[in-house]
Coordinates of C-alpha atoms in Angstrom, one line a residue:
X1 CA 83.6 84.9 278.4
X2 CA 82.9 81.2 277.7
X3 CA 81.2 79.7 274.6
X4 CA 77.7 79.7 276.0
X5 CA 77.9 83.2 277.3
X6 CA 79.2 84.4 273.8
X7 CA 76.4 82.4 272.1
X8 CA 73.7 83.9 274.3
X9 CA 75.1 87.4 273.8
X10 CA 75.3 86.9 270.1
X11 CA 71.7 85.6 270.1
X12 CA 70.4 88.6 272.0
X13 CA 72.3 91.2 269.9
X14 CA 71.5 89.7 266.5
X15 CA 67.8 89.0 267.4
X16 CA 68.0 85.4 266.1
X17 CA 65.7 82.7 267.4
X18 CA 66.6 79.3 268.8
X19 CA 65.2 77.8 265.6
X20 CA 67.4 79.9 263.4
X21 CA 70.6 79.2 265.4
X22 CA 69.7 75.5 265.8
X23 CA 69.3 75.3 262.0
X24 CA 73.0 75.8 261.6
X25 CA 73.6 72.5 263.4
X26 CA 70.4 70.6 262.2
X27 CA 68.7 71.0 265.5
X28 CA 65.1 72.1 266.2
X29 CA 64.5 75.3 268.2
X30 CA 63.4 73.5 271.3
X31 CA 66.2 71.0 271.2
X32 CA 68.7 73.9 270.7
X33 CA 67.3 75.9 273.6
X34 CA 67.5 72.9 275.9
X35 CA 71.1 72.0 274.8
X36 CA 72.2 75.6 275.5
X37 CA 70.4 75.7 278.8
X38 CA 72.1 72.4 279.8
X39 CA 75.4 73.5 278.1
X40 CA 75.5 70.1 276.4
X41 CA 76.4 71.0 272.8
X42 CA 79.0 68.7 271.3
X43 CA 82.5 70.1 270.4
X44 CA 81.6 69.7 266.7
X45 CA 78.4 71.7 267.2
X46 CA 80.3 74.4 269.0
X47 CA 82.9 74.6 266.3
X48 CA 80.1 74.9 263.7
X49 CA 78.4 77.8 265.7
X50 CA 81.6 79.7 266.7
X51 CA 82.1 81.4 263.3
X52 CA 78.8 83.2 263.7
X53 CA 80.4 85.3 266.4
X54 CA 84.0 85.1 265.1
X55 CA 84.7 88.8 265.8
X56 CA 84.6 87.9 269.5
X57 CA 87.3 85.2 269.2
X58 CA 90.9 85.9 269.9
X59 CA 93.6 85.7 267.3
X60 CA 94.9 82.5 268.9
X61 CA 91.6 80.7 268.6
X62 CA 91.7 77.7 266.2
X63 CA 88.8 79.0 264.1
X64 CA 90.4 82.4 263.7
X65 CA 93.7 80.8 262.7
X66 CA 91.9 78.7 260.0
X67 CA 90.2 81.8 258.7
X68 CA 93.5 83.7 258.6
X69 CA 95.1 80.8 256.7
X70 CA 92.3 80.6 254.2
X71 CA 92.5 84.4 253.7
X72 CA 96.2 84.2 253.0
X73 CA 95.7 81.3 250.6
X74 CA 92.9 83.2 248.7
X75 CA 94.8 86.4 248.4
X76 CA 97.9 84.5 247.2
X77 CA 96.1 82.5 244.5
X78 CA 93.4 84.9 243.4
X79 CA 95.8 86.6 240.9
X80 CA 96.8 83.2 239.5
X81 CA 93.2 82.1 239.2
X82 CA 92.3 85.2 237.3
X83 CA 95.1 84.4 234.8
X84 CA 93.3 81.2 233.9
X85 CA 91.1 81.9 230.8
X86 CA 88.4 79.5 231.8
X87 CA 87.9 81.2 235.2
X88 CA 88.1 84.6 233.6
X89 CA 85.3 83.7 231.1
X90 CA 83.1 82.4 234.0
X91 CA 83.6 85.6 236.0
X92 CA 83.1 87.9 232.9
X93 CA 79.9 86.0 232.0
X94 CA 78.5 86.3 235.6
X95 CA 79.4 90.0 235.7
X96 CA 77.7 90.6 232.3
X97 CA 74.6 88.6 233.5
X98 CA 74.3 90.7 236.7
X99 CA 74.8 94.0 234.8
X100 CA 72.0 92.9 232.4
X101 CA 69.7 92.1 235.3
X102 CA 70.4 95.4 237.0
X103 CA 69.9 97.5 233.9
X104 CA 66.9 95.6 232.7
X105 CA 64.4 97.7 234.7
X106 CA 64.3 100.9 236.5
X107 CA 63.2 99.2 239.7
X108 CA 66.2 96.8 239.6
X109 CA 68.6 99.6 239.0
X110 CA 67.2 101.7 241.9
X111 CA 67.3 98.6 244.2
X112 CA 70.9 98.0 243.2
X113 CA 71.9 101.6 243.7
X114 CA 70.2 101.8 247.1
X115 CA 71.8 98.6 248.4

């Protein structure tokens, strides 16, 4: 399946509009619709849109390879980052802030538990 077929399939299954998809590449809905119809998106625009339907890309696809590399990097360095006291303080502060927000009202707690 080529890029435009994948894009059209993704658009249909996700229920997104041309305006929403075009927004990812700073294009109006009408301009996006015409570019897709003419199959005239630039390579950069295609590369920007492809991650939206990444699950349909093969493991040899350049975008998938980049995601795999970033994932390996993050998993390798997450432990090291958490050992840094400044990063740990930031994370602890954000967790405490979120816990306070959730516990501050019955509605917020119910919304959190139901999400």
